[in-house]
Structure formats: structure tokens, C-alpha cells
CSV table of C-alpha atoms and ligand atoms in Angstrom, one decimal:
chain,number,residue,atom,x,y,z
Q,1,UNK,CA,41.0,130.5,207.9
Q,2,UNK,CA,42.0,133.7,209.7
Q,3,UNK,CA,44.2,136.5,208.4
Q,4,UNK,CA,47.0,135.4,210.7
Q,5,UNK,CA,47.1,131.9,209.1
Q,6,UNK,CA,47.2,133.5,205.6
Q,7,UNK,CA,50.0,135.8,206.7
Q,8,UNK,CA,51.9,132.8,208.0
Q,9,UNK,CA,51.4,131.0,204.7
Q,10,UNK,CA,52.6,134.0,202.8
Q,11,UNK,CA,55.7,134.4,205.0
Q,12,UNK,CA,56.6,130.8,204.7
Q,13,UNK,CA,56.3,130.9,200.9
Q,14,UNK,CA,58.3,134.1,200.7
Q,15,UNK,CA,61.1,132.7,203.0
Q,16,UNK,CA,61.7,130.0,200.4
Q,17,UNK,CA,61.6,132.5,197.5
Q,18,UNK,CA,64.1,134.8,199.2
Q,19,UNK,CA,66.4,131.9,200.0
Q,20,UNK,CA,66.3,130.6,196.5
Q,21,UNK,CA,66.7,134.0,194.8
Q,22,UNK,CA,69.0,135.9,197.1
Q,23,UNK,CA,69.4,139.6,196.6
Q,24,UNK,CA,66.7,139.9,193.9
Q,25,UNK,CA,64.6,142.4,195.8
Q,26,UNK,CA,62.3,143.6,193.0
Q,27,UNK,CA,61.5,140.0,192.2
Q,28,UNK,CA,60.7,139.3,195.8
Q,29,UNK,CA,58.4,142.4,195.9
Q,30,UNK,CA,56.6,141.3,192.7
Q,31,UNK,CA,56.0,137.8,194.0
Q,32,UNK,CA,54.9,138.9,197.4
Q,33,UNK,CA,52.3,141.2,196.0
Q,34,UNK,CA,50.8,138.4,194.0
Q,35,UNK,CA,51.1,135.7,196.7
Q,36,UNK,CA,49.4,137.9,199.3
Q,37,UNK,CA,46.3,138.1,197.2
Q,38,UNK,CA,46.4,134.6,195.9
Q,39,UNK,CA,46.9,132.6,199.1
Q,40,UNK,CA,43.3,132.7,200.3
Q,41,UNK,CA,42.1,131.8,196.7
Q,42,UNK,CA,44.5,128.9,196.5
Q,43,UNK,CA,43.4,127.6,199.9
Q,44,UNK,CA,39.8,127.5,198.6
Q,45,UNK,CA,41.0,125.7,195.4
Q,46,UNK,CA,43.3,122.9,196.6
Q,47,UNK,CA,43.9,121.5,193.1
Q,48,UNK,CA,46.3,124.4,192.5
Q,49,UNK,CA,48.0,123.9,195.9
Q,50,UNK,CA,48.6,120.2,195.4
Q,51,UNK,CA,50.1,120.9,191.9
Q,52,UNK,CA,52.4,123.6,193.4
Q,53,UNK,CA,51.3,126.0,190.7
Q,54,UNK,CA,52.4,129.1,192.6
Q,55,UNK,CA,55.8,127.7,193.3
Q,56,UNK,CA,56.2,126.6,189.7
Q,57,UNK,CA,55.2,130.0,188.3
Q,58,UNK,CA,57.8,131.7,190.4
Q,59,UNK,CA,60.6,129.6,188.8
Q,60,UNK,CA,61.6,130.7,185.3
Q,61,UNK,CA,61.4,127.9,182.7
Q,62,UNK,CA,64.7,129.1,181.3
Q,63,UNK,CA,67.2,131.9,182.0
Q,64,UNK,CA,69.6,132.8,179.2
Q,65,UNK,CA,72.6,135.0,180.2
Q,66,UNK,CA,75.2,136.0,177.7
Q,67,UNK,CA,78.2,138.3,176.8
Q,68,UNK,CA,77.6,141.2,174.4
Q,69,UNK,CA,80.9,142.5,173.1
Q,70,UNK,CA,80.9,145.5,170.7
Q,71,UNK,CA,83.3,148.2,169.5
Q,72,UNK,CA,82.5,151.9,170.2
Q,73,UNK,CA,83.2,154.8,167.9
Q,74,UNK,CA,86.6,155.3,169.4
Q,75,UNK,CA,87.5,151.7,168.4
Q,76,UNK,CA,87.4,150.6,172.1
Q,77,UNK,CA,85.9,147.2,173.0
Q,78,UNK,CA,82.9,147.3,175.3
Q,79,UNK,CA,81.3,144.4,177.1
Q,80,UNK,CA,77.7,144.3,178.3
Q,81,UNK,CA,75.6,141.6,179.8
Q,82,UNK,CA,72.6,140.2,177.8
Q,83,UNK,CA,69.6,138.4,179.3
Q,84,UNK,CA,66.4,136.7,178.3
Q,85,UNK,CA,64.1,135.3,181.0
Q,86,UNK,CA,61.7,132.7,179.5
Q,87,UNK,CA,59.3,132.6,182.4
Q,88,UNK,CA,56.2,130.7,181.5
Q,89,UNK,CA,54.9,129.2,178.2
Q,90,UNK,CA,51.7,127.6,179.5
Q,91,UNK,CA,49.3,129.6,177.3
Q,92,UNK,CA,51.6,130.7,174.4
Q,93,UNK,CA,55.1,131.6,173.2
Q,94,UNK,CA,57.1,133.7,175.7
Q,95,UNK,CA,56.3,137.4,175.1
Q,96,UNK,CA,57.7,140.5,176.7
Q,97,UNK,CA,59.9,143.4,176.2
Q,98,UNK,CA,63.7,144.1,176.2
Q,99,UNK,CA,65.0,146.8,178.5
Q,100,UNK,CA,68.3,148.6,177.8
Q,101,UNK,CA,69.3,150.5,181.0
Q,102,UNK,CA,72.3,150.6,183.2
Q,103,UNK,CA,70.2,149.4,186.2
Q,104,UNK,CA,69.2,146.1,184.5
Q,105,UNK,CA,70.1,143.0,186.4
Q,106,UNK,CA,68.7,139.5,186.9
Q,107,UNK,CA,66.3,140.5,189.7
Q,108,UNK,CA,64.8,143.4,187.8
Q,109,UNK,CA,64.2,141.3,184.7
Q,110,UNK,CA,62.7,138.4,186.7
Q,111,UNK,CA,60.3,140.8,188.4
Q,112,UNK,CA,59.3,142.1,185.0
Q,113,UNK,CA,59.0,138.6,183.5
Q,114,UNK,CA,56.9,137.4,186.5
Q,115,UNK,CA,54.5,140.4,186.1
Q,116,UNK,CA,54.4,139.8,182.4
Q,117,UNK,CA,53.0,136.2,182.8
Q,118,UNK,CA,49.9,137.5,184.6
Q,119,UNK,CA,49.5,140.5,182.4
Q,120,UNK,CA,49.6,138.5,179.2
Q,121,UNK,CA,47.0,136.1,180.6
Q,122,UNK,CA,44.7,139.1,181.4
Q,123,UNK,CA,44.8,140.3,177.8
Q,124,UNK,CA,42.7,137.2,176.7
Q,125,UNK,CA,45.4,136.5,174.0
Q,126,UNK,CA,47.5,133.4,173.8
Q,127,UNK,CA,50.9,134.7,175.1
Q,128,UNK,CA,53.2,133.3,177.7
Q,129,UNK,CA,55.6,135.6,179.6
Q,130,UNK,CA,59.2,136.6,179.2
Q,131,UNK,CA,61.5,139.6,179.5
Q,132,UNK,CA,65.0,140.5,178.6
Q,133,UNK,CA,67.5,143.2,178.1
Q,134,UNK,CA,70.9,144.5,178.9
Q,135,UNK,CA,72.8,146.8,181.2
Q,136,UNK,CA,73.7,148.8,178.0
Q,137,UNK,CA,72.9,152.5,178.3
Q,138,UNK,CA,71.7,154.0,174.9
Q,139,UNK,CA,71.9,157.5,176.4
Q,140,UNK,CA,74.8,159.5,174.9
Q,141,UNK,CA,75.6,156.7,172.3
Q,142,UNK,CA,75.7,157.5,168.6
Q,143,UNK,CA,73.3,155.7,166.2
Q,144,UNK,CA,76.2,153.7,165.0
Q,145,UNK,CA,77.1,152.5,168.5
Q,146,UNK,CA,73.5,151.6,169.2
Q,147,UNK,CA,73.4,149.6,166.0
Q,148,UNK,CA,76.7,147.8,166.8
Q,149,UNK,CA,75.4,146.9,170.2
Q,150,UNK,CA,72.0,145.6,168.9
Q,151,UNK,CA,73.7,143.5,166.3
Q,152,UNK,CA,76.0,141.8,168.8
Q,153,UNK,CA,73.0,141.3,171.2
Q,154,UNK,CA,70.9,139.7,168.5
Q,155,UNK,CA,73.8,137.5,167.3
Q,156,UNK,CA,73.3,135.5,170.5
Q,157,UNK,CA,69.6,136.1,171.2
Q,158,UNK,CA,68.6,134.8,167.8
Q,159,UNK,CA,69.5,131.3,168.8
Q,160,UNK,CA,66.8,131.3,171.5
Q,161,UNK,CA,63.8,133.2,170.0
Q,162,UNK,CA,61.4,132.7,167.1
Q,163,UNK,CA,57.8,133.5,166.1
Q,164,UNK,CA,56.5,130.3,167.8
Q,165,UNK,CA,59.0,130.3,170.7
Q,166,UNK,CA,59.7,133.7,172.1
Q,167,UNK,CA,58.8,137.1,170.7
Q,168,UNK,CA,60.5,140.1,172.3
Q,169,UNK,CA,59.4,143.8,172.0
Q,170,UNK,CA,60.5,147.2,173.4
Q,171,UNK,CA,60.7,148.6,176.9
Q,172,UNK,CA,62.8,151.3,178.6
Q,173,UNK,CA,65.6,152.2,176.2
Q,174,UNK,CA,64.3,150.1,173.4
Q,175,UNK,CA,62.1,151.9,170.9
Q,176,UNK,CA,61.6,151.8,167.1
Q,177,UNK,CA,65.3,152.5,166.3
Q,178,UNK,CA,66.5,149.6,168.4
Q,179,UNK,CA,63.8,147.2,167.2
Q,180,UNK,CA,64.8,148.0,163.6
Q,181,UNK,CA,68.5,147.1,164.3
Q,182,UNK,CA,67.6,144.0,166.2
Q,183,UNK,CA,65.1,142.8,163.5
Q,184,UNK,CA,67.7,143.5,160.7
Q,185,UNK,CA,70.3,141.3,162.4
Q,186,UNK,CA,67.8,138.5,163.1
Q,187,UNK,CA,66.8,138.4,159.5
Q,188,UNK,CA,70.4,138.5,158.3
Q,189,UNK,CA,71.5,135.5,160.5
Q,190,UNK,CA,68.4,133.4,160.2
Q,191,UNK,CA,67.5,134.3,156.6
Q,192,UNK,CA,63.8,134.5,157.4
Q,193,UNK,CA,61.4,137.5,157.4
Q,194,UNK,CA,59.1,136.6,160.3
Q,195,UNK,CA,57.2,138.1,163.2
Q,196,UNK,CA,60.0,137.5,165.7
Q,197,UNK,CA,59.8,140.9,167.3
Q,198,UNK,CA,56.9,143.3,167.8
Q,199,UNK,CA,57.0,147.1,167.7
Q,200,UNK,CA,58.4,146.9,164.1
Q,201,UNK,CA,58.1,149.8,161.6
Q,202,UNK,CA,54.8,149.9,159.8
Q,203,UNK,CA,56.3,149.2,156.4
Q,204,UNK,CA,58.0,146.0,157.6
Q,205,UNK,CA,55.4,144.1,159.6
Q,206,UNK,CA,54.6,146.5,162.5
Q,207,UNK,CA,51.0,147.0,163.7
Q,208,UNK,CA,49.2,150.3,163.6
Q,209,UNK,CA,48.7,151.7,167.2
Q,210,UNK,CA,51.6,149.6,168.7
Q,211,UNK,CA,53.7,152.7,169.6
Q,212,UNK,CA,50.6,154.3,171.1
Q,213,UNK,CA,49.2,151.1,172.7
Q,214,UNK,CA,50.6,151.2,176.3
Q,215,UNK,CA,49.8,154.9,176.9
Q,216,UNK,CA,46.4,154.7,175.2
Q,217,UNK,CA,45.6,151.5,177.1
Q,218,UNK,CA,46.5,152.9,180.5
Q,219,UNK,CA,44.3,155.9,179.7
Q,220,UNK,CA,41.4,153.7,178.6
Q,221,UNK,CA,41.8,151.8,181.8
Q,222,UNK,CA,41.7,155.0,183.9
Q,223,UNK,CA,38.5,155.9,182.0
Q,224,UNK,CA,37.0,152.5,182.8
Q,225,UNK,CA,37.8,152.9,186.5
Q,226,UNK,CA,36.3,156.4,186.6
Q,227,UNK,CA,33.2,155.1,184.9
Q,228,UNK,CA,32.5,152.8,188.0
Q,229,UNK,CA,32.0,156.1,189.9
Q,230,UNK,CA,29.9,157.7,187.2
Q,231,UNK,CA,32.8,159.9,186.2
Q,232,UNK,CA,35.2,160.4,183.2
Q,233,UNK,CA,38.5,162.1,182.3
Q,234,UNK,CA,36.7,165.2,181.0
Q,235,UNK,CA,38.1,168.2,182.9
Q,236,UNK,CA,40.4,166.1,185.1
Q,237,UNK,CA,43.9,167.4,186.0
Q,238,UNK,CA,46.4,164.6,185.3
Q,239,UNK,CA,50.0,164.2,186.6
Q,240,UNK,CA,52.1,162.0,184.4
Q,241,UNK,CA,55.7,160.9,185.1
Q,242,UNK,CA,58.2,159.9,182.4
Q,243,UNK,CA,58.4,161.4,178.9
Q,244,UNK,CA,59.2,158.3,176.9
Q,245,UNK,CA,57.0,156.1,174.8
Q,246,UNK,CA,54.3,155.4,177.4
Q,247,UNK,CA,54.1,158.9,178.9
Q,248,UNK,CA,53.9,160.6,175.5
Q,249,UNK,CA,50.9,158.6,174.3
Q,250,UNK,CA,49.2,158.7,177.6
Q,251,UNK,CA,49.5,162.5,177.4
Q,252,UNK,CA,48.0,162.4,173.9
Q,253,UNK,CA,45.0,160.3,174.8
Q,254,UNK,CA,44.2,162.0,178.1
Q,255,UNK,CA,44.2,165.3,176.3
Q,256,UNK,CA,42.0,163.9,173.5
Q,257,UNK,CA,39.5,162.6,176.2
Q,258,UNK,CA,39.2,166.1,177.7
Q,259,UNK,CA,41.8,165.8,180.6
Q,260,UNK,CA,44.6,168.3,181.2
Q,261,UNK,CA,48.1,166.9,181.6
Q,262,UNK,CA,50.2,169.2,183.8
Q,263,UNK,CA,53.4,167.3,184.4
Q,264,UNK,CA,56.0,165.1,182.6
Q,265,UNK,CA,59.4,164.1,183.8
Q,266,UNK,CA,62.7,162.3,183.1
Q,267,UNK,CA,65.3,160.9,185.4
Q,268,UNK,CA,66.6,164.5,186.0
Q,269,UNK,CA,63.4,166.2,187.1
Q,270,UNK,CA,59.9,167.2,186.2
Q,271,UNK,CA,58.1,170.1,184.5
Q,272,UNK,CA,54.9,171.6,185.8
Q,273,UNK,CA,52.8,173.4,183.2
Q,274,UNK,CA,49.5,174.4,184.8
Q,275,UNK,CA,48.0,175.5,181.5
Q,276,UNK,CA,48.3,171.9,180.2
Q,277,UNK,CA,50.4,170.1,177.7
Q,278,UNK,CA,48.6,170.8,174.4
Q,279,UNK,CA,48.9,168.8,171.2
Q,280,UNK,CA,51.4,171.3,169.9
Q,281,UNK,CA,53.5,171.2,173.1
Q,282,UNK,CA,53.4,167.4,173.0
Q,283,UNK,CA,54.7,167.4,169.4
Q,284,UNK,CA,57.7,169.5,170.7
Q,285,UNK,CA,58.3,166.9,173.4
Q,286,UNK,CA,58.2,164.0,170.9
Q,287,UNK,CA,60.8,165.7,168.8
Q,288,UNK,CA,62.9,166.6,171.8
Q,289,UNK,CA,62.8,163.0,173.2
Q,290,UNK,CA,62.6,160.8,170.1
Q,291,UNK,CA,64.8,162.7,167.7
Q,292,UNK,CA,67.0,165.2,169.5
Q,293,UNK,CA,67.2,162.9,172.5
Q,294,UNK,CA,67.3,165.9,174.8
Q,295,UNK,CA,66.2,166.6,178.5
Q,296,UNK,CA,62.7,167.5,179.7
Q,297,UNK,CA,64.2,170.7,181.2
Q,298,UNK,CA,64.3,172.2,177.7
Q,299,UNK,CA,60.5,172.2,177.7
Q,300,UNK,CA,60.4,174.5,180.7
Q,301,UNK,CA,62.9,176.9,179.0
Q,302,UNK,CA,60.8,176.9,175.8
Q,303,UNK,CA,57.4,177.3,177.4
Q,304,UNK,CA,58.5,179.3,180.5
Q,305,UNK,CA,57.0,177.0,183.1
Q,306,UNK,CA,58.4,175.5,186.3
Q,307,UNK,CA,61.1,172.8,186.3
Q,308,UNK,CA,62.0,170.9,189.4
Q,309,UNK,CA,65.4,169.2,189.3
Q,310,UNK,CA,65.8,165.9,191.1
Q,311,UNK,CA,62.2,165.6,192.2
Q,312,UNK,CA,59.2,163.5,191.0
Q,313,UNK,CA,55.9,165.1,190.2
Q,314,UNK,CA,53.7,163.6,193.0
Q,315,UNK,CA,53.5,166.8,195.1
Q,316,UNK,CA,51.4,168.5,192.4
Q,317,UNK,CA,47.7,168.9,192.9
Q,318,UNK,CA,45.9,166.5,190.5
Q,319,UNK,CA,42.8,164.3,190.2
Q,320,UNK,CA,44.5,161.4,188.3
Q,321,UNK,CA,48.1,160.2,188.5
Q,322,UNK,CA,49.8,158.1,185.8
Q,323,UNK,CA,53.2,156.9,186.8
Q,324,UNK,CA,54.8,156.1,183.4
Q,325,UNK,CA,58.5,156.0,184.1
Q,326,UNK,CA,59.9,153.1,186.1
Q,327,UNK,CA,59.5,150.8,189.1
Q,328,UNK,CA,59.2,152.1,192.7
Q,329,UNK,CA,58.8,155.7,191.6
Q,330,UNK,CA,56.0,156.5,194.1
Q,331,UNK,CA,56.8,155.8,197.8
Q,332,UNK,CA,54.6,156.0,200.8
Q,333,UNK,CA,55.1,159.7,201.5
Q,334,UNK,CA,54.5,160.6,197.8
Q,335,UNK,CA,51.3,158.4,197.9
Q,336,UNK,CA,50.1,160.3,201.0
Q,337,UNK,CA,50.8,163.6,199.2
Q,338,UNK,CA,48.8,162.5,196.2
Q,339,UNK,CA,45.8,161.5,198.3
Q,340,UNK,CA,46.0,164.6,200.5
Q,341,UNK,CA,46.0,166.8,197.4
Q,342,UNK,CA,42.8,165.1,196.2
Q,343,UNK,CA,44.1,162.5,193.7
Q,344,UNK,CA,41.5,159.7,193.5
Q,345,UNK,CA,42.6,157.6,190.6
Q,346,UNK,CA,46.0,156.0,189.8
Q,347,UNK,CA,46.5,154.2,186.5
Q,348,UNK,CA,50.0,152.6,186.2
Q,349,UNK,CA,51.6,152.8,182.7
Q,350,UNK,CA,54.9,151.7,184.2
Q,351,UNK,CA,55.6,148.3,185.8
Q,352,UNK,CA,55.3,148.2,189.6
Q,353,UNK,CA,55.8,152.0,189.9
Q,354,UNK,CA,54.3,152.1,193.4
Q,355,UNK,CA,56.0,150.6,196.4
Q,356,UNK,CA,54.0,148.2,198.6
Q,357,UNK,CA,53.6,151.0,201.2
Q,358,UNK,CA,52.2,153.3,198.6
Q,359,UNK,CA,49.7,150.7,197.4
Q,360,UNK,CA,48.5,150.4,201.0
Q,361,UNK,CA,47.9,154.1,201.2
Q,362,UNK,CA,45.8,154.0,198.0
Q,363,UNK,CA,43.8,151.1,199.2
Q,364,UNK,CA,43.2,152.5,202.7
Q,365,UNK,CA,42.0,155.7,201.2
Q,366,UNK,CA,39.7,153.6,198.9
Q,367,UNK,CA,40.8,155.5,195.8
Q,368,UNK,CA,40.7,153.9,192.3
Q,369,UNK,CA,44.0,152.1,191.8
Q,370,UNK,CA,44.8,150.2,188.6
Q,371,UNK,CA,48.1,148.2,189.0
Q,372,UNK,CA,50.5,148.0,186.1
Q,373,UNK,CA,49.8,144.4,185.1
Q,374,UNK,CA,46.2,145.4,184.3
Q,375,UNK,CA,46.5,149.1,183.4
Q,376,UNK,CA,49.5,148.8,181.1
Q,377,UNK,CA,48.6,145.5,179.4
Q,378,UNK,CA,47.5,147.4,176.2
Q,379,UNK,CA,51.1,147.4,174.9
Q,380,UNK,CA,51.5,143.7,175.0
Q,381,UNK,CA,47.9,143.2,173.8
Q,382,UNK,CA,48.6,145.1,170.6
Q,383,UNK,CA,51.9,143.2,170.3
Q,384,UNK,CA,49.7,140.1,170.3
Q,385,UNK,CA,47.6,141.7,167.6
Q,386,UNK,CA,50.8,142.4,165.6
Q,387,UNK,CA,51.7,138.7,165.9
Q,388,UNK,CA,48.3,137.8,164.5
Q,389,UNK,CA,48.7,140.2,161.6
Q,390,UNK,CA,52.2,138.8,160.9
Q,391,UNK,CA,50.8,135.2,160.8
Q,392,UNK,CA,48.0,136.3,158.6
Q,393,UNK,CA,50.3,138.5,156.5
Q,394,UNK,CA,47.7,141.2,156.8
Q,395,UNK,CA,47.7,144.7,158.1
Q,396,UNK,CA,44.6,146.0,160.0
Q,397,UNK,CA,43.5,149.6,160.0
Q,398,UNK,CA,44.1,152.1,162.8
Q,399,UNK,CA,40.4,152.0,163.7
Q,400,UNK,CA,40.4,148.2,163.8
Q,401,UNK,CA,43.4,147.9,166.1
Q,402,UNK,CA,42.3,150.8,168.3
Q,403,UNK,CA,38.8,149.2,168.6
Q,404,UNK,CA,40.3,145.9,169.6
Q,405,UNK,CA,42.6,147.6,172.1
Q,406,UNK,CA,39.6,149.4,173.7
Q,407,UNK,CA,37.7,146.1,173.9
Q,408,UNK,CA,40.7,144.3,175.5
Q,409,UNK,CA,41.1,147.1,178.1
Q,410,UNK,CA,37.4,146.8,178.9
Q,411,UNK,CA,37.7,143.0,179.2
Q,412,UNK,CA,40.7,143.4,181.6
Q,413,UNK,CA,38.7,145.9,183.6
Q,414,UNK,CA,35.8,143.5,183.7
Q,415,UNK,CA,38.0,140.6,184.9
Q,416,UNK,CA,39.4,142.9,187.7
Q,417,UNK,CA,35.8,143.7,188.8
Q,418,UNK,CA,34.8,140.1,188.7
Q,419,UNK,CA,37.6,138.8,190.9
Q,420,UNK,CA,38.4,141.9,192.8
Q,421,UNK,CA,35.1,143.3,194.1
Q,422,UNK,CA,35.2,143.1,197.9
Q,423,UNK,CA,32.5,143.1,200.6
Q,424,UNK,CA,31.8,146.9,200.7
Q,425,UNK,CA,31.8,147.0,196.8
Q,426,UNK,CA,35.3,148.5,196.7
Q,427,UNK,CA,37.1,147.1,193.7
Q,428,UNK,CA,40.5,145.7,194.7
Q,429,UNK,CA,42.1,145.8,191.3
Q,430,UNK,CA,45.3,144.2,192.6
Q,431,UNK,CA,43.4,141.2,193.8
Q,432,UNK,CA,41.2,141.1,190.7
Q,433,UNK,CA,44.2,141.3,188.3
Q,434,UNK,CA,46.2,138.6,190.2
Q,435,UNK,CA,43.4,136.1,190.5
Q,436,UNK,CA,42.0,136.8,187.0
Q,437,UNK,CA,45.5,136.4,185.4
Q,438,UNK,CA,46.3,133.3,187.5
Q,439,UNK,CA,43.3,131.1,186.8
Q,440,UNK,CA,44.0,130.7,183.1
Q,441,UNK,CA,47.7,129.9,183.5
Q,442,UNK,CA,47.1,127.6,186.4
Q,443,UNK,CA,44.4,125.6,184.5
Q,444,UNK,CA,46.7,125.3,181.5
Q,445,UNK,CA,49.6,124.1,183.7
Q,446,UNK,CA,47.3,121.5,185.3
Q,447,UNK,CA,46.2,120.2,181.9
Q,448,UNK,CA,49.8,120.0,180.7
Q,449,UNK,CA,51.1,117.9,183.5
Q,450,UNK,CA,54.3,118.4,185.6
Q,451,UNK,CA,56.5,120.2,183.1
T,1,LIG,P1,61.2,154.9,177.5
T,1,LIG,O1,62.6,154.5,177.6
T,1,LIG,O2,60.5,155.3,176.3
T,1,LIG,O3,60.9,156.1,178.6
T,1,LIG,C1,61.2,155.9,179.9
T,1,LIG,C2,61.0,157.2,180.7
T,1,LIG,O4,61.1,157.0,182.1
T,1,LIG,C3,62.0,158.3,180.3
T,1,LIG,O5,61.4,159.6,180.4
T,1,LIG,C4,63.1,158.1,181.4
T,1,LIG,O6,63.9,159.2,181.6
T,1,LIG,C5,62.2,157.7,182.6
T,1,LIG,N1,63.0,156.9,183.5
T,1,LIG,C6,63.6,155.7,183.2
T,1,LIG,N2,64.2,155.2,184.2
T,1,LIG,C7,64.1,156.1,185.2
T,1,LIG,C8,64.5,156.1,186.5
T,1,LIG,N3,65.2,155.2,187.1
T,1,LIG,N4,64.1,157.2,187.3
T,1,LIG,C9,63.4,158.2,186.7
T,1,LIG,N5,62.9,158.2,185.5
T,1,LIG,C10,63.3,157.2,184.7
T,1,LIG,O7,60.4,153.6,178.2
T,1,LIG,P2,58.8,153.3,178.1
T,1,LIG,O8,58.0,154.5,178.1
T,1,LIG,O9,58.7,152.3,177.1
T,1,LIG,O10,58.6,152.6,179.5
T,1,LIG,C11,58.2,153.2,180.7
T,1,LIG,C12,57.6,152.3,181.7
T,1,LIG,O11,56.5,151.6,181.1
T,1,LIG,C13,58.5,151.1,182.2
T,1,LIG,O12,58.2,150.8,183.5
T,1,LIG,C14,58.1,150.0,181.3
T,1,LIG,O13,58.4,148.7,181.8
T,1,LIG,C15,56.6,150.2,181.2
T,1,LIG,N6,55.9,149.5,180.1
T,1,LIG,C16,56.3,149.8,178.8
T,1,LIG,C17,55.6,149.2,177.7
T,1,LIG,C18,55.9,149.6,176.3
T,1,LIG,O14,55.1,149.2,175.5
T,1,LIG,N7,56.9,150.4,176.0
T,1,LIG,C19,54.6,148.2,178.0
T,1,LIG,C20,54.2,148.0,179.4
T,1,LIG,C21,54.9,148.7,180.4
T,1,LIG,P3,65.4,159.3,181.1
T,1,LIG,O15,65.2,159.6,179.6
T,1,LIG,O16,66.0,160.4,181.8
T,1,LIG,O17,66.0,158.0,181.3
């Protein structure tokens, strides 16, 4: 078949997706990216085509949408929307994070749940895909207000989740504090102490390395990609966006592996510290962001470096870039700037942080590009390990969990190489991750009949 025929098949498929899911632009974007790489593979494997596996994967098994009423510190009633998308359970219970952010809507959560299905399959662990959250904004709220909200959210959600059904975790706006409040309310209502959430505190069922896992994993993935070119992170200048969970631990691991992190950001702007963000400086950021809940600008004031308001860090000269904040945070122009400045490796800690046009720039320039569903799978992988430890009622050591995480990231990289190496030996990690993730789910769906 020619490329024109494939393009037509993709366009026909997408026309139906867009008609059925009107206005959900991020969801369309995520599906298109997968379908573009899968259509030729599916044409060569007609069993998947006949069973309409691609069409079925793009339709959630279940969408739960609910009201979350709560009372703020002034005694005023607030109402938010709550969601859980149970996307696919072919290979295990639904698994995926909760996002609390004012931009949350159905389309964003469906894109995240769709990505999660492939990502979880790539980890080699038995986890289906899901995602959830709320348009609640934890920023500027007191601990008491966050607790009230979490309790109301879980009062409804607890009817739909369980350790063998659906196991949520954190994402943007949901860290250790929120998981604690959510877990407490689940336990209170259901009267069971069980592994229903991951990212729990270490004293009450949490896994070692879970907070670190996404950032560490994305760094290990970058190291694996560099290895294919006989290179390493040693001496590399690294630009990171975000300053939350993923960004903090990516910064820690890059530094540990000999790289120099020169940027971090939040939704207000970015800091540029050409001397590098050392261990001590990172400790300051962790306190600033996790305890004081302040702005990244304060780092620039403390360490007297540059702060750029309202701009993302992609104009800075670097060898490696790790977008670790949010979706669509690198556009075509920013991708061109990165490549022009010598960046040759992108490892995505965030989900879908590069627009389709940016991805095209990377691939045309033949730089190393690890898409989120492969590069950031370390977080959910260690969540899977937390589920195993909860079932066993055991707690593994830091070394044991980190060793498993490293092996999983190597396996994911190997899968990408297996399915993504193209004619001129360039590794198309997008293709590799999509096909590698797809096969396992598709075969399970075939075996389980039309459900
Ligand atoms: P956090 O809430 O801990 O941190 C998010 C960071 O990104 C903050 O610095 C935040 O700045 C910034 N950010 C959020 N939204 C925007 C926006 N619209 N524009 C600019 N900056 C923004 O979240 P995580 O670190 O957990 O998540 C970051 C990314 O990683 C997300 O894409 C998430 O889906 C992905 N991810 C997370 C996993 C995990 O285990 N936590 C697992 C896999 C992927 P500000 O404080 O100003 O809002």
C-alpha cells in the first residue's frame, strides 16, 4: 500500500473519532498520533482490523462524571466536577492518575486515559488504563479546604474503584498530601485497608521510589537513548520544564548521572541557572514547591540568576530537553529553536508535551525523541510494584525497587527499538512505543471476545 492510501485510512478513521467526540481536541490529537503509526501495521495484521480493535480501544469502557460539593473556609459552598475514565481493562485493573487542575475537562482526561492504556502495556506489568480528576484548583487553598474537597471527591469515587477494579494515583495537583486525604476517606467509608491508591505514604502501604519514579524513569530512558549513540548524560546540559514532582526528581537523577540542569519552570515563567541546579539548590526548590507552595521566581531572587516571566525554557542552549510540566508545552517554533541550539535528545516526563508539529521537527532532524508514553512510564511502573507489594503485604527496599524500575525502563526502550527501528537504522520511538504497547492489549482483547 502507498502512503496516500494509509493517509486516507487515517483520515477516515479520524473523521469518525472527531464526529463521535466533538470538541475533545487533545483526545483527537492523542488518537491521531497512535493511529498514524498503527494503520500500516494493522493492514499487515488483518485479525486486528476485522475485530475493530483500534476502534474499540478509542471508546472508553466506562466514563463516570459526578458532582463534588464542598464547603470552603469562609463557609461558602463550592461545586466542582469529578471524573473517572475507565478506558481499558484487557490486561489488568484500570490504572492511572488523578489530575486536579482548573483546565481539566473530559477531552483532556480521555487523552490521558488513552495514552495510559498503551503506556501501562509497555511496562510489562498487568495494568489496564484509566485517568480521572477534577477542575478543582488546589493552588491558593488551605490544607483544610484541600481535605474537604478530597473527602467529597472520594465519597463518590469510592463506589467505582477497588484494588482489583481501578487503582488511581497522583498527577498534576495530586501529590502525597492529596493521596493521604483520599485514602483516609476511602478507608473510612469502605472499612478496608487496601491497595486502592498508589503513591501512598511509606508508613501506610506506599512503595519506596514511587515519588521519584517518573522523573528517575524519564532520566533512565534518556540515558538508554543516548547509549544507542555511544553517549551518556555525563557532562550534558539539560533543560527541564516544570518544578513539580516529575521535574524535581528528573533534576535529581540527571545531576546524579553527571548532567547539568540549567532550567526549571512553573506556569508563571522559567529560571535559567547556567551554573547548574545542585543538590542543595534542589533541596531549596523542593521546600519552596512542596511545603511553602511558592513560585519558581523566588529561586532566581535567592540564587541571583535569570528569571523569564511568561516564557517557556526552550530557547536556552542545551544538549537534552525534558519537558516535565504539561501537554502541548513545546510548539513547532520552540522545537526548531531547540534543534538549532544543538539539542539532540528529548525525553518526555510529561504526557504529550510536544505538539504534532514539534514531533515532526524532531523526527526530520533525526534527533533522539522519547515520547511520554514510553519515557514517563516509570511512574506507573512503580505504582504497579506498589500494588504487588500491597498484595503481598511486603515492602521492598529502595535498591530493589530502583533496580526493577531501571530494568523496566530498559525493557520499554528495547520494545521501542524492536518495533521502531526504521530502514536507515533511525529509531522511531513513537512508532515503537505505539506498536509495542498495542500488540499486548490487542491480543488480550481478541482472546476475550467482543466485550
Ligand atoms: P505537579 O503538579 O507536581 O507539577 C506540575 C508542574 O508543571 C508545576 O511546576 C506546574 O506549575 C507546571 N504546570 C502545570 N500546568 C501547567 C501549564 N498549563 N502551563 C505551564 N506549567 C504548568 O505534576 P507532576 O510533576 O506530577 O506532572 C507533570 C507532568 O508529568 C504531567 O504532564 C503529568 O501528566 C505527567 N506525569 C506525571 C506522573 C506522576 O507520577 N506524577 C506520571 C506520568 C506522567 P504551577 O505550579 O505553576 O501550576
